[in-house]
Amino acid sequence: VRQWTLGVDIGGTKLAAGRVDDSGVITRRRERPTPTGDGATVWDALVAVVDDVLAGEGIAQIGVGCGGPMDRAGGCVSPLNIPGWREFPLRDQLQDRYGARVALHNDAIAMALGEQQFGAGRGSDAFLGMVVSTGVGGGLVIGGRPVDGRTGNAGHIGHVVVDPAGPRCTCGGRGCLEAIARGPAVIAWAREQGWAGDGDRAQGPALVATARAGDPIALAALTRAGQAVGVALASAVALTDVDVVAIGGGLANAAGDLLIGPARTAFAAHGQLDFVRGCAIRAAALGADAGIVGAAALVGIDGAGAAD
Ligand SMILES: [Zn+2]
């Protein structure tokens, strides 16, 4: 009988893994920075993290959330922010090394599933989880199952257009939510307005800290990002009829109400239909653990990228 599952969260900043029990609690967690370098270097770092968590025990099932894009049918990943992995056969490599069944999905979808099962979306039958971090992503969980769409990319709220005349987006479009609300874009906007940073401190944490201390530019930058999130959510909720949205990810977790407050205000201003107004906009509840918990939850979903 399975007592716990291995959840693996692979991003451009860190590789994290944990033992997750059936109630979504992480009992052993390890992480290390994602190395730059070739595919083998990244793979070796991942193996080191996983081996450390397993501590010599076997594992039957592994759930993996990874940055996209990916070819889920083939189990290959090409994360934009991990240049060493292009068409990297992650699922087969993990299966071969650990003899485990591997379920693989987009990291934002894993996060959404984790929040729906164990966090801010508990009890919701129609849920949108979103991440505001280095990028902006999201995942829909309807009837307890992640919504895949044709290619597994449903829920990409970061590329909902909120300002057709807005800034260029990394996707090639213009005025996407991500082009305005992703961490680096928020910081760039603040810099343009004259925000000076906070010494040598990393810019994301510095922006939130100076905003909390009352810096008007830092506050305006987070407000602007939150407003864009709220505008996108008004459209997304009208389209999907979800009843709960949870907002997480590094920037949103750090900024809290400085970002989610303006998001709620803009959502209320733009979302006027009764069913839209009935949707709750919440802060994500699992923090930085959502990725691992959600990845582990993927193994319970039939067909979540798993090959037997
Ligand atoms: Zn875009």
PDB file of C-alpha atoms and ligand atoms in Angstrom:
ATOM      1  CA  VAL A   1       0.000   0.000   0.000  1.00  0.00           C
ATOM      2  CA  ARG A   2       1.347   3.391  -0.977  1.00  0.00           C
ATOM      3  CA  GLN A   3       1.911   5.577   2.059  1.00  0.00           C
ATOM      4  CA  TRP A   4       3.545   8.451   0.243  1.00  0.00           C
ATOM      5  CA  THR A   5       4.389   9.724  -3.207  1.00  0.00           C
ATOM      6  CA  LEU A   6       7.416  11.495  -4.553  1.00  0.00           C
ATOM      7  CA  GLY A   7       6.585  14.950  -5.873  1.00  0.00           C
ATOM      8  CA  VAL A   8       9.131  16.729  -8.069  1.00  0.00           C
ATOM      9  CA  ASP A   9       8.980  20.415  -9.001  1.00  0.00           C
ATOM     10  CA  ILE A  10      11.331  21.483 -11.788  1.00  0.00           C
ATOM     11  CA  GLY A  11      11.797  25.156 -12.530  1.00  0.00           C
ATOM     12  CA  GLY A  12      14.388  27.496 -13.920  1.00  0.00           C
ATOM     13  CA  THR A  13      15.432  28.653 -10.450  1.00  0.00           C
ATOM     14  CA  LYS A  14      15.321  25.486  -8.385  1.00  0.00           C
ATOM     15  CA  LEU A  15      14.876  21.733  -8.491  1.00  0.00           C
ATOM     16  CA  ALA A  16      12.766  20.556  -5.564  1.00  0.00           C
ATOM     17  CA  ALA A  17      11.423  17.201  -4.453  1.00  0.00           C
ATOM     18  CA  GLY A  18       9.561  15.876  -1.481  1.00  0.00           C
ATOM     19  CA  ARG A  19       7.846  12.893   0.065  1.00  0.00           C
ATOM     20  CA  VAL A  20       4.173  13.746   0.158  1.00  0.00           C
ATOM     21  CA  ASP A  21       1.744  11.762   2.254  1.00  0.00           C
ATOM     22  CA  ASP A  22      -1.875  11.072   1.335  1.00  0.00           C
ATOM     23  CA  SER A  23      -3.082  14.206   3.100  1.00  0.00           C
ATOM     24  CA  GLY A  24      -0.794  16.445   1.054  1.00  0.00           C
ATOM     25  CA  VAL A  25       1.792  16.974   3.777  1.00  0.00           C
ATOM     26  CA  ILE A  26       5.465  17.036   2.813  1.00  0.00           C
ATOM     27  CA  THR A  27       7.470  14.923   5.228  1.00  0.00           C
ATOM     28  CA  ARG A  28      10.898  15.218   3.658  1.00  0.00           C
ATOM     29  CA  ARG A  29      11.895  17.981   1.270  1.00  0.00           C
ATOM     30  CA  ARG A  30      15.092  18.815  -0.561  1.00  0.00           C
ATOM     31  CA  GLU A  31      16.011  21.353  -3.193  1.00  0.00           C
ATOM     32  CA  ARG A  32      18.978  22.840  -4.983  1.00  0.00           C
ATOM     33  CA  PRO A  33      19.459  25.601  -7.510  1.00  0.00           C
ATOM     34  CA  THR A  34      18.878  24.609 -11.120  1.00  0.00           C
ATOM     35  CA  PRO A  35      22.355  24.499 -12.624  1.00  0.00           C
ATOM     36  CA  THR A  36      23.108  26.206 -15.870  1.00  0.00           C
ATOM     37  CA  GLY A  37      24.856  23.981 -18.352  1.00  0.00           C
ATOM     38  CA  ASP A  38      24.063  21.026 -20.502  1.00  0.00           C
ATOM     39  CA  GLY A  39      21.278  18.521 -20.120  1.00  0.00           C
ATOM     40  CA  ALA A  40      23.400  15.984 -18.261  1.00  0.00           C
ATOM     41  CA  THR A  41      24.394  18.575 -15.665  1.00  0.00           C
ATOM     42  CA  VAL A  42      20.762  19.410 -14.945  1.00  0.00           C
ATOM     43  CA  TRP A  43      19.825  15.719 -14.863  1.00  0.00           C
ATOM     44  CA  ASP A  44      22.630  14.922 -12.399  1.00  0.00           C
ATOM     45  CA  ALA A  45      21.442  17.707 -10.102  1.00  0.00           C
ATOM     46  CA  LEU A  46      17.876  16.399 -10.260  1.00  0.00           C
ATOM     47  CA  VAL A  47      19.014  12.865  -9.452  1.00  0.00           C
ATOM     48  CA  ALA A  48      20.960  14.174  -6.459  1.00  0.00           C
ATOM     49  CA  VAL A  49      17.848  15.904  -5.089  1.00  0.00           C
ATOM     50  CA  VAL A  50      15.621  12.869  -5.653  1.00  0.00           C
ATOM     51  CA  ASP A  51      18.154  10.430  -4.176  1.00  0.00           C
ATOM     52  CA  ASP A  52      18.446  12.634  -1.118  1.00  0.00           C
ATOM     53  CA  VAL A  53      14.683  12.555  -0.590  1.00  0.00           C
ATOM     54  CA  LEU A  54      14.422   8.799  -1.202  1.00  0.00           C
ATOM     55  CA  ALA A  55      17.327   8.086   1.158  1.00  0.00           C
ATOM     56  CA  GLY A  56      17.691   4.577  -0.218  1.00  0.00           C
ATOM     57  CA  GLU A  57      14.001   3.655  -0.216  1.00  0.00           C
ATOM     58  CA  GLY A  58      12.263   2.527  -3.394  1.00  0.00           C
ATOM     59  CA  ILE A  59       9.426   4.467  -4.956  1.00  0.00           C
ATOM     60  CA  ALA A  60       6.541   3.169  -7.076  1.00  0.00           C
ATOM     61  CA  GLN A  61       5.105   6.423  -8.372  1.00  0.00           C
ATOM     62  CA  ILE A  62       6.606   9.815  -9.142  1.00  0.00           C
ATOM     63  CA  GLY A  63       4.667  12.948 -10.018  1.00  0.00           C
ATOM     64  CA  VAL A  64       6.539  15.692 -11.843  1.00  0.00           C
ATOM     65  CA  GLY A  65       5.591  19.295 -12.504  1.00  0.00           C
ATOM     66  CA  CYS A  66       7.931  20.963 -14.972  1.00  0.00           C
ATOM     67  CA  GLY A  67       8.121  24.273 -16.776  1.00  0.00           C
ATOM     68  CA  GLY A  68       6.832  24.165 -20.326  1.00  0.00           C
ATOM     69  CA  PRO A  69       6.591  23.680 -23.115  1.00  0.00           C
ATOM     70  CA  MET A  70       6.534  19.913 -23.142  1.00  0.00           C
ATOM     71  CA  ASP A  71       5.470  17.005 -25.280  1.00  0.00           C
ATOM     72  CA  ARG A  72       3.408  15.153 -22.717  1.00  0.00           C
ATOM     73  CA  ALA A  73       2.556  12.209 -24.927  1.00  0.00           C
ATOM     74  CA  GLY A  74       6.254  11.571 -25.469  1.00  0.00           C
ATOM     75  CA  GLY A  75       7.308  12.577 -21.968  1.00  0.00           C
ATOM     76  CA  CYS A  76       9.850  15.089 -23.280  1.00  0.00           C
ATOM     77  CA  VAL A  77      10.365  18.565 -21.833  1.00  0.00           C
ATOM     78  CA  SER A  78      11.853  21.776 -23.265  1.00  0.00           C
ATOM     79  CA  PRO A  79      11.466  24.308 -20.434  1.00  0.00           C
ATOM     80  CA  LEU A  80      11.996  27.858 -21.697  1.00  0.00           C
ATOM     81  CA  ASN A  81      14.070  28.680 -18.626  1.00  0.00           C
ATOM     82  CA  ILE A  82      16.230  25.522 -18.657  1.00  0.00           C
ATOM     83  CA  PRO A  83      18.155  25.896 -21.927  1.00  0.00           C
ATOM     84  CA  GLY A  84      20.083  22.636 -21.386  1.00  0.00           C
ATOM     85  CA  TRP A  85      16.897  20.614 -21.767  1.00  0.00           C
ATOM     86  CA  ARG A  86      15.428  20.586 -25.243  1.00  0.00           C
ATOM     87  CA  GLU A  87      13.215  17.592 -26.040  1.00  0.00           C
ATOM     88  CA  PHE A  88      14.749  16.052 -22.940  1.00  0.00           C
ATOM     89  CA  PRO A  89      13.199  12.598 -22.321  1.00  0.00           C
ATOM     90  CA  LEU A  90      12.459  13.290 -18.663  1.00  0.00           C
ATOM     91  CA  ARG A  91       9.736  10.713 -18.139  1.00  0.00           C
ATOM     92  CA  ASP A  92      11.715   7.821 -19.628  1.00  0.00           C
ATOM     93  CA  GLN A  93      14.877   8.813 -17.777  1.00  0.00           C
ATOM     94  CA  LEU A  94      13.038   8.834 -14.443  1.00  0.00           C
ATOM     95  CA  GLN A  95      11.271   5.566 -15.207  1.00  0.00           C
ATOM     96  CA  ASP A  96      14.533   3.892 -16.160  1.00  0.00           C
ATOM     97  CA  ARG A  97      16.451   5.111 -13.145  1.00  0.00           C
ATOM     98  CA  TYR A  98      13.848   4.571 -10.429  1.00  0.00           C
ATOM     99  CA  GLY A  99      11.651   1.829 -11.906  1.00  0.00           C
ATOM    100  CA  ALA A 100       8.650   3.991 -11.080  1.00  0.00           C
ATOM    101  CA  ARG A 101       5.514   5.022 -12.912  1.00  0.00           C
ATOM    102  CA  VAL A 102       5.910   8.708 -13.760  1.00  0.00           C
ATOM    103  CA  ALA A 103       3.114  11.261 -14.196  1.00  0.00           C
ATOM    104  CA  LEU A 104       4.243  14.480 -15.850  1.00  0.00           C
ATOM    105  CA  HIS A 105       2.494  17.790 -16.362  1.00  0.00           C
ATOM    106  CA  ASN A 106       3.021  21.527 -16.665  1.00  0.00           C
ATOM    107  CA  ASP A 107       4.173  23.032 -13.355  1.00  0.00           C
ATOM    108  CA  ALA A 108       1.297  25.532 -13.212  1.00  0.00           C
ATOM    109  CA  ILE A 109      -1.218  22.713 -13.661  1.00  0.00           C
ATOM    110  CA  ALA A 110       0.484  20.736 -10.896  1.00  0.00           C
ATOM    111  CA  MET A 111       0.288  23.777  -8.624  1.00  0.00           C
ATOM    112  CA  ALA A 112      -3.397  24.218  -9.440  1.00  0.00           C
ATOM    113  CA  LEU A 113      -4.123  20.563  -8.666  1.00  0.00           C
ATOM    114  CA  GLY A 114      -2.272  20.821  -5.351  1.00  0.00           C
ATOM    115  CA  GLU A 115      -4.231  23.909  -4.324  1.00  0.00           C
ATOM    116  CA  GLN A 116      -7.506  22.315  -5.411  1.00  0.00           C
ATOM    117  CA  GLN A 117      -6.893  19.125  -3.444  1.00  0.00           C
ATOM    118  CA  PHE A 118      -5.170  20.477  -0.352  1.00  0.00           C
ATOM    119  CA  GLY A 119      -5.094  24.281  -0.390  1.00  0.00           C
ATOM    120  CA  ALA A 120      -7.163  27.338  -1.247  1.00  0.00           C
ATOM    121  CA  GLY A 121      -9.328  25.451  -3.741  1.00  0.00           C
ATOM    122  CA  ARG A 122     -10.390  22.640  -1.430  1.00  0.00           C
ATOM    123  CA  GLY A 123     -13.980  21.678  -2.101  1.00  0.00           C
ATOM    124  CA  SER A 124     -14.148  23.609  -5.366  1.00  0.00           C
ATOM    125  CA  ASP A 125     -15.503  21.675  -8.326  1.00  0.00           C
ATOM    126  CA  ALA A 126     -14.496  24.365 -10.841  1.00  0.00           C
ATOM    127  CA  PHE A 127     -11.168  25.905  -9.927  1.00  0.00           C
ATOM    128  CA  LEU A 128      -8.474  28.088 -11.488  1.00  0.00           C
ATOM    129  CA  GLY A 129      -5.045  28.160  -9.879  1.00  0.00           C
ATOM    130  CA  MET A 130      -2.639  30.788 -11.109  1.00  0.00           C
ATOM    131  CA  VAL A 131       1.011  31.598 -10.613  1.00  0.00           C
ATOM    132  CA  VAL A 132       2.480  35.099 -10.692  1.00  0.00           C
ATOM    133  CA  SER A 133       6.223  34.682 -10.613  1.00  0.00           C
ATOM    134  CA  THR A 134       9.006  34.957 -13.210  1.00  0.00           C
ATOM    135  CA  GLY A 135       6.211  34.089 -15.593  1.00  0.00           C
ATOM    136  CA  VAL A 136       2.451  34.048 -15.225  1.00  0.00           C
ATOM    137  CA  GLY A 137       0.727  30.705 -15.603  1.00  0.00           C
ATOM    138  CA  GLY A 138      -2.309  28.805 -14.540  1.00  0.00           C
ATOM    139  CA  GLY A 139      -4.258  25.622 -14.546  1.00  0.00           C
ATOM    140  CA  LEU A 140      -7.919  24.686 -14.511  1.00  0.00           C
ATOM    141  CA  VAL A 141      -9.210  21.823 -12.375  1.00  0.00           C
ATOM    142  CA  ILE A 142     -12.800  20.977 -13.257  1.00  0.00           C
ATOM    143  CA  GLY A 143     -14.589  18.073 -11.629  1.00  0.00           C
ATOM    144  CA  GLY A 144     -11.380  17.099  -9.868  1.00  0.00           C
ATOM    145  CA  ARG A 145      -9.393  16.728 -13.075  1.00  0.00           C
ATOM    146  CA  PRO A 146      -6.889  19.076 -14.709  1.00  0.00           C
ATOM    147  CA  VAL A 147      -8.207  20.431 -18.004  1.00  0.00           C
ATOM    148  CA  ASP A 148      -5.648  19.687 -20.703  1.00  0.00           C
ATOM    149  CA  GLY A 149      -7.023  21.063 -23.934  1.00  0.00           C
ATOM    150  CA  ARG A 150      -5.702  19.783 -27.229  1.00  0.00           C
ATOM    151  CA  THR A 151      -1.995  20.019 -26.364  1.00  0.00           C
ATOM    152  CA  GLY A 152      -2.051  20.117 -22.571  1.00  0.00           C
ATOM    153  CA  ASN A 153      -1.797  23.902 -22.469  1.00  0.00           C
ATOM    154  CA  ALA A 154      -5.282  24.945 -21.324  1.00  0.00           C
ATOM    155  CA  GLY A 155      -5.185  27.485 -18.502  1.00  0.00           C
ATOM    156  CA  HIS A 156      -2.411  29.664 -19.916  1.00  0.00           C
ATOM    157  CA  ILE A 157      -3.893  32.798 -18.372  1.00  0.00           C
ATOM    158  CA  GLY A 158      -0.550  34.581 -18.716  1.00  0.00           C
ATOM    159  CA  HIS A 159      -1.279  35.037 -22.394  1.00  0.00           C
ATOM    160  CA  VAL A 160      -4.755  36.421 -22.032  1.00  0.00           C
ATOM    161  CA  VAL A 161      -4.549  39.889 -23.577  1.00  0.00           C
ATOM    162  CA  VAL A 162      -5.331  42.655 -21.093  1.00  0.00           C
ATOM    163  CA  ASP A 163      -4.045  45.631 -23.104  1.00  0.00           C
ATOM    164  CA  PRO A 164      -3.898  45.340 -26.905  1.00  0.00           C
ATOM    165  CA  ALA A 165      -1.631  48.405 -26.991  1.00  0.00           C
ATOM    166  CA  GLY A 166       0.502  47.121 -24.126  1.00  0.00           C
ATOM    167  CA  PRO A 167       4.111  45.911 -24.001  1.00  0.00           C
ATOM    168  CA  ARG A 168       5.520  43.133 -26.131  1.00  0.00           C
ATOM    169  CA  CYS A 169       5.294  39.672 -24.605  1.00  0.00           C
ATOM    170  CA  THR A 170       7.931  36.944 -24.672  1.00  0.00           C
ATOM    171  CA  CYS A 171       5.417  34.854 -26.650  1.00  0.00           C
ATOM    172  CA  GLY A 172       5.617  37.320 -29.533  1.00  0.00           C
ATOM    173  CA  GLY A 173       2.242  38.889 -28.836  1.00  0.00           C
ATOM    174  CA  ARG A 174       1.439  42.225 -27.277  1.00  0.00           C
ATOM    175  CA  GLY A 175      -0.287  43.221 -24.070  1.00  0.00           C
ATOM    176  CA  CYS A 176      -0.559  39.752 -22.557  1.00  0.00           C
ATOM    177  CA  LEU A 177      -1.066  39.588 -18.794  1.00  0.00           C
ATOM    178  CA  GLU A 178       2.414  38.078 -18.482  1.00  0.00           C
ATOM    179  CA  ALA A 179       4.014  41.029 -20.283  1.00  0.00           C
ATOM    180  CA  ILE A 180       2.687  43.304 -17.523  1.00  0.00           C
ATOM    181  CA  ALA A 181       2.501  41.180 -14.369  1.00  0.00           C
ATOM    182  CA  ARG A 182       5.508  38.837 -14.514  1.00  0.00           C
ATOM    183  CA  GLY A 183       8.085  39.721 -11.873  1.00  0.00           C
ATOM    184  CA  PRO A 184      10.769  41.031 -14.254  1.00  0.00           C
ATOM    185  CA  ALA A 185       8.184  43.201 -16.057  1.00  0.00           C
ATOM    186  CA  VAL A 186       6.926  44.656 -12.778  1.00  0.00           C
ATOM    187  CA  ILE A 187      10.488  45.494 -11.755  1.00  0.00           C
ATOM    188  CA  ALA A 188      11.311  46.962 -15.181  1.00  0.00           C
ATOM    189  CA  TRP A 189       8.238  49.199 -14.988  1.00  0.00           C
ATOM    190  CA  ALA A 190       9.199  50.355 -11.478  1.00  0.00           C
ATOM    191  CA  ARG A 191      12.747  51.117 -12.668  1.00  0.00           C
ATOM    192  CA  GLU A 192      11.382  53.179 -15.547  1.00  0.00           C
ATOM    193  CA  GLN A 193       9.369  55.208 -13.056  1.00  0.00           C
ATOM    194  CA  GLY A 194      12.505  55.871 -10.994  1.00  0.00           C
ATOM    195  CA  TRP A 195      12.397  53.100  -8.381  1.00  0.00           C
ATOM    196  CA  ALA A 196      15.921  52.792  -6.967  1.00  0.00           C
ATOM    197  CA  GLY A 197      15.825  49.242  -5.588  1.00  0.00           C
ATOM    198  CA  ASP A 198      17.124  48.368  -2.153  1.00  0.00           C
ATOM    199  CA  GLY A 199      20.907  48.070  -2.137  1.00  0.00           C
ATOM    200  CA  ASP A 200      22.202  44.695  -3.197  1.00  0.00           C
ATOM    201  CA  ARG A 201      18.994  42.902  -2.339  1.00  0.00           C
ATOM    202  CA  ALA A 202      17.445  40.760  -5.066  1.00  0.00           C
ATOM    203  CA  GLN A 203      14.969  42.904  -6.945  1.00  0.00           C
ATOM    204  CA  GLY A 204      11.772  40.929  -6.403  1.00  0.00           C
ATOM    205  CA  PRO A 205      12.045  40.818  -2.599  1.00  0.00           C
ATOM    206  CA  ALA A 206      13.323  44.421  -2.634  1.00  0.00           C
ATOM    207  CA  LEU A 207      10.300  45.621  -4.573  1.00  0.00           C
ATOM    208  CA  VAL A 208       7.897  44.015  -2.106  1.00  0.00           C
ATOM    209  CA  ALA A 209       9.887  45.243   0.918  1.00  0.00           C
ATOM    210  CA  THR A 210      10.043  48.833  -0.298  1.00  0.00           C
ATOM    211  CA  ALA A 211       6.343  48.737  -1.167  1.00  0.00           C
ATOM    212  CA  ARG A 212       5.571  47.572   2.374  1.00  0.00           C
ATOM    213  CA  ALA A 213       7.702  50.436   3.647  1.00  0.00           C
ATOM    214  CA  GLY A 214       5.506  52.840   1.675  1.00  0.00           C
ATOM    215  CA  ASP A 215       7.563  53.515  -1.456  1.00  0.00           C
ATOM    216  CA  PRO A 216       4.920  54.948  -3.818  1.00  0.00           C
ATOM    217  CA  ILE A 217       6.520  53.661  -7.011  1.00  0.00           C
ATOM    218  CA  ALA A 218       6.909  50.131  -5.666  1.00  0.00           C
ATOM    219  CA  LEU A 219       3.311  50.211  -4.478  1.00  0.00           C
ATOM    220  CA  ALA A 220       2.129  51.495  -7.849  1.00  0.00           C
ATOM    221  CA  ALA A 221       4.069  48.756  -9.653  1.00  0.00           C
ATOM    222  CA  LEU A 222       2.396  45.993  -7.609  1.00  0.00           C
ATOM    223  CA  THR A 223      -0.997  47.701  -7.932  1.00  0.00           C
ATOM    224  CA  ARG A 224      -0.592  47.867 -11.703  1.00  0.00           C
ATOM    225  CA  ALA A 225       0.318  44.187 -11.844  1.00  0.00           C
ATOM    226  CA  GLY A 226      -2.613  43.275  -9.599  1.00  0.00           C
ATOM    227  CA  GLN A 227      -5.026  45.288 -11.725  1.00  0.00           C
ATOM    228  CA  ALA A 228      -3.867  43.448 -14.830  1.00  0.00           C
ATOM    229  CA  VAL A 229      -4.426  40.134 -13.020  1.00  0.00           C
ATOM    230  CA  GLY A 230      -7.952  41.231 -12.073  1.00  0.00           C
ATOM    231  CA  VAL A 231      -8.802  42.276 -15.624  1.00  0.00           C
ATOM    232  CA  ALA A 232      -7.576  38.938 -16.968  1.00  0.00           C
ATOM    233  CA  LEU A 233      -9.554  37.085 -14.321  1.00  0.00           C
ATOM    234  CA  ALA A 234     -12.773  38.884 -15.235  1.00  0.00           C
ATOM    235  CA  SER A 235     -12.427  37.405 -18.721  1.00  0.00           C
ATOM    236  CA  ALA A 236     -11.184  34.034 -17.546  1.00  0.00           C
ATOM    237  CA  VAL A 237     -13.976  33.544 -15.017  1.00  0.00           C
ATOM    238  CA  ALA A 238     -16.626  34.619 -17.523  1.00  0.00           C
ATOM    239  CA  LEU A 239     -15.231  32.022 -19.921  1.00  0.00           C
ATOM    240  CA  THR A 240     -14.829  29.141 -17.490  1.00  0.00           C
ATOM    241  CA  ASP A 241     -17.421  29.739 -14.725  1.00  0.00           C
ATOM    242  CA  VAL A 242     -14.995  28.679 -12.009  1.00  0.00           C
ATOM    243  CA  ASP A 243     -16.088  29.354  -8.436  1.00  0.00           C
ATOM    244  CA  VAL A 244     -12.651  29.794  -6.848  1.00  0.00           C
ATOM    245  CA  VAL A 245      -9.434  31.346  -8.135  1.00  0.00           C
ATOM    246  CA  ALA A 246      -6.254  31.003  -6.078  1.00  0.00           C
ATOM    247  CA  ILE A 247      -3.298  33.241  -6.846  1.00  0.00           C
ATOM    248  CA  GLY A 248       0.157  31.975  -5.906  1.00  0.00           C
ATOM    249  CA  GLY A 249       3.697  31.990  -7.238  1.00  0.00           C
ATOM    250  CA  GLY A 250       6.769  33.755  -5.910  1.00  0.00           C
ATOM    251  CA  LEU A 251       5.755  37.361  -6.513  1.00  0.00           C
ATOM    252  CA  ALA A 252       2.135  36.923  -5.415  1.00  0.00           C
ATOM    253  CA  ASN A 253       3.112  34.934  -2.318  1.00  0.00           C
ATOM    254  CA  ALA A 254       5.553  37.663  -1.317  1.00  0.00           C
ATOM    255  CA  ALA A 255       3.337  40.638  -2.155  1.00  0.00           C
ATOM    256  CA  GLY A 256       0.116  39.191  -0.739  1.00  0.00           C
ATOM    257  CA  ASP A 257      -2.640  41.792  -0.523  1.00  0.00           C
ATOM    258  CA  LEU A 258      -0.468  44.434  -2.193  1.00  0.00           C
ATOM    259  CA  LEU A 259      -1.096  42.507  -5.403  1.00  0.00           C
ATOM    260  CA  ILE A 260      -4.229  40.484  -4.665  1.00  0.00           C
ATOM    261  CA  GLY A 261      -6.144  43.489  -3.285  1.00  0.00           C
ATOM    262  CA  PRO A 262      -5.908  45.449  -6.556  1.00  0.00           C
ATOM    263  CA  ALA A 263      -6.661  42.221  -8.435  1.00  0.00           C
ATOM    264  CA  ARG A 264      -9.913  41.818  -6.494  1.00  0.00           C
ATOM    265  CA  THR A 265     -10.827  45.471  -7.073  1.00  0.00           C
ATOM    266  CA  ALA A 266     -10.242  45.272 -10.824  1.00  0.00           C
ATOM    267  CA  PHE A 267     -12.031  41.924 -11.008  1.00  0.00           C
ATOM    268  CA  ALA A 268     -15.063  43.419  -9.252  1.00  0.00           C
ATOM    269  CA  ALA A 269     -15.040  46.412 -11.605  1.00  0.00           C
ATOM    270  CA  HIS A 270     -14.863  44.346 -14.792  1.00  0.00           C
ATOM    271  CA  GLY A 271     -16.703  41.184 -13.853  1.00  0.00           C
ATOM    272  CA  GLN A 272     -20.338  42.218 -13.651  1.00  0.00           C
ATOM    273  CA  LEU A 273     -22.314  39.083 -14.414  1.00  0.00           C
ATOM    274  CA  ASP A 274     -23.795  37.398 -11.353  1.00  0.00           C
ATOM    275  CA  PHE A 275     -21.984  34.115 -11.883  1.00  0.00           C
ATOM    276  CA  VAL A 276     -18.697  35.979 -12.310  1.00  0.00           C
ATOM    277  CA  ARG A 277     -19.219  38.037  -9.171  1.00  0.00           C
ATOM    278  CA  GLY A 278     -19.849  34.854  -7.250  1.00  0.00           C
ATOM    279  CA  CYS A 279     -16.285  33.658  -7.809  1.00  0.00           C
ATOM    280  CA  ALA A 280     -13.922  33.955  -4.834  1.00  0.00           C
ATOM    281  CA  ILE A 281     -10.444  35.355  -5.491  1.00  0.00           C
ATOM    282  CA  ARG A 282      -8.079  33.947  -2.869  1.00  0.00           C
ATOM    283  CA  ALA A 283      -4.413  33.866  -2.045  1.00  0.00           C
ATOM    284  CA  ALA A 284      -2.923  30.435  -2.642  1.00  0.00           C
ATOM    285  CA  ALA A 285      -2.522  28.507   0.598  1.00  0.00           C
ATOM    286  CA  LEU A 286       0.373  26.117   0.035  1.00  0.00           C
ATOM    287  CA  GLY A 287       3.100  28.665  -0.651  1.00  0.00           C
ATOM    288  CA  ALA A 288       6.306  27.360  -2.166  1.00  0.00           C
ATOM    289  CA  ASP A 289       5.216  23.770  -1.431  1.00  0.00           C
ATOM    290  CA  ALA A 290       2.322  23.851  -3.916  1.00  0.00           C
ATOM    291  CA  GLY A 291       4.509  22.620  -6.764  1.00  0.00           C
ATOM    292  CA  ILE A 292       5.687  19.511  -4.926  1.00  0.00           C
ATOM    293  CA  VAL A 293       2.303  18.682  -3.400  1.00  0.00           C
ATOM    294  CA  GLY A 294       0.583  19.191  -6.742  1.00  0.00           C
ATOM    295  CA  ALA A 295       3.140  17.116  -8.610  1.00  0.00           C
ATOM    296  CA  ALA A 296       2.520  14.259  -6.194  1.00  0.00           C
ATOM    297  CA  ALA A 297      -1.233  14.646  -6.727  1.00  0.00           C
ATOM    298  CA  LEU A 298      -0.728  14.080 -10.471  1.00  0.00           C
ATOM    299  CA  VAL A 299      -0.141  10.376  -9.897  1.00  0.00           C
ATOM    300  CA  GLY A 300      -3.758   9.981  -8.801  1.00  0.00           C
ATOM    301  CA  ILE A 301      -5.069  11.416 -12.056  1.00  0.00           C
ATOM    302  CA  ASP A 302      -5.651   8.861 -14.784  1.00  0.00           C
ATOM    303  CA  GLY A 303      -3.762   9.650 -17.924  1.00  0.00           C
ATOM    304  CA  ALA A 304      -1.781  12.542 -16.453  1.00  0.00           C
ATOM    305  CA  GLY A 305       1.126  11.943 -18.754  1.00  0.00           C
ATOM    306  CA  ALA A 306       1.815   8.560 -17.230  1.00  0.00           C
ATOM    307  CA  ALA A 307       2.967   5.570 -19.203  1.00  0.00           C
ATOM    308  CA  ASP A 308       2.649   2.115 -17.675  1.00  0.00           C
TER     309      ASP A 308
HETATM  310 ZN    ZN B   1       2.083  36.383 -24.358  1.00  0.00          ZN
END
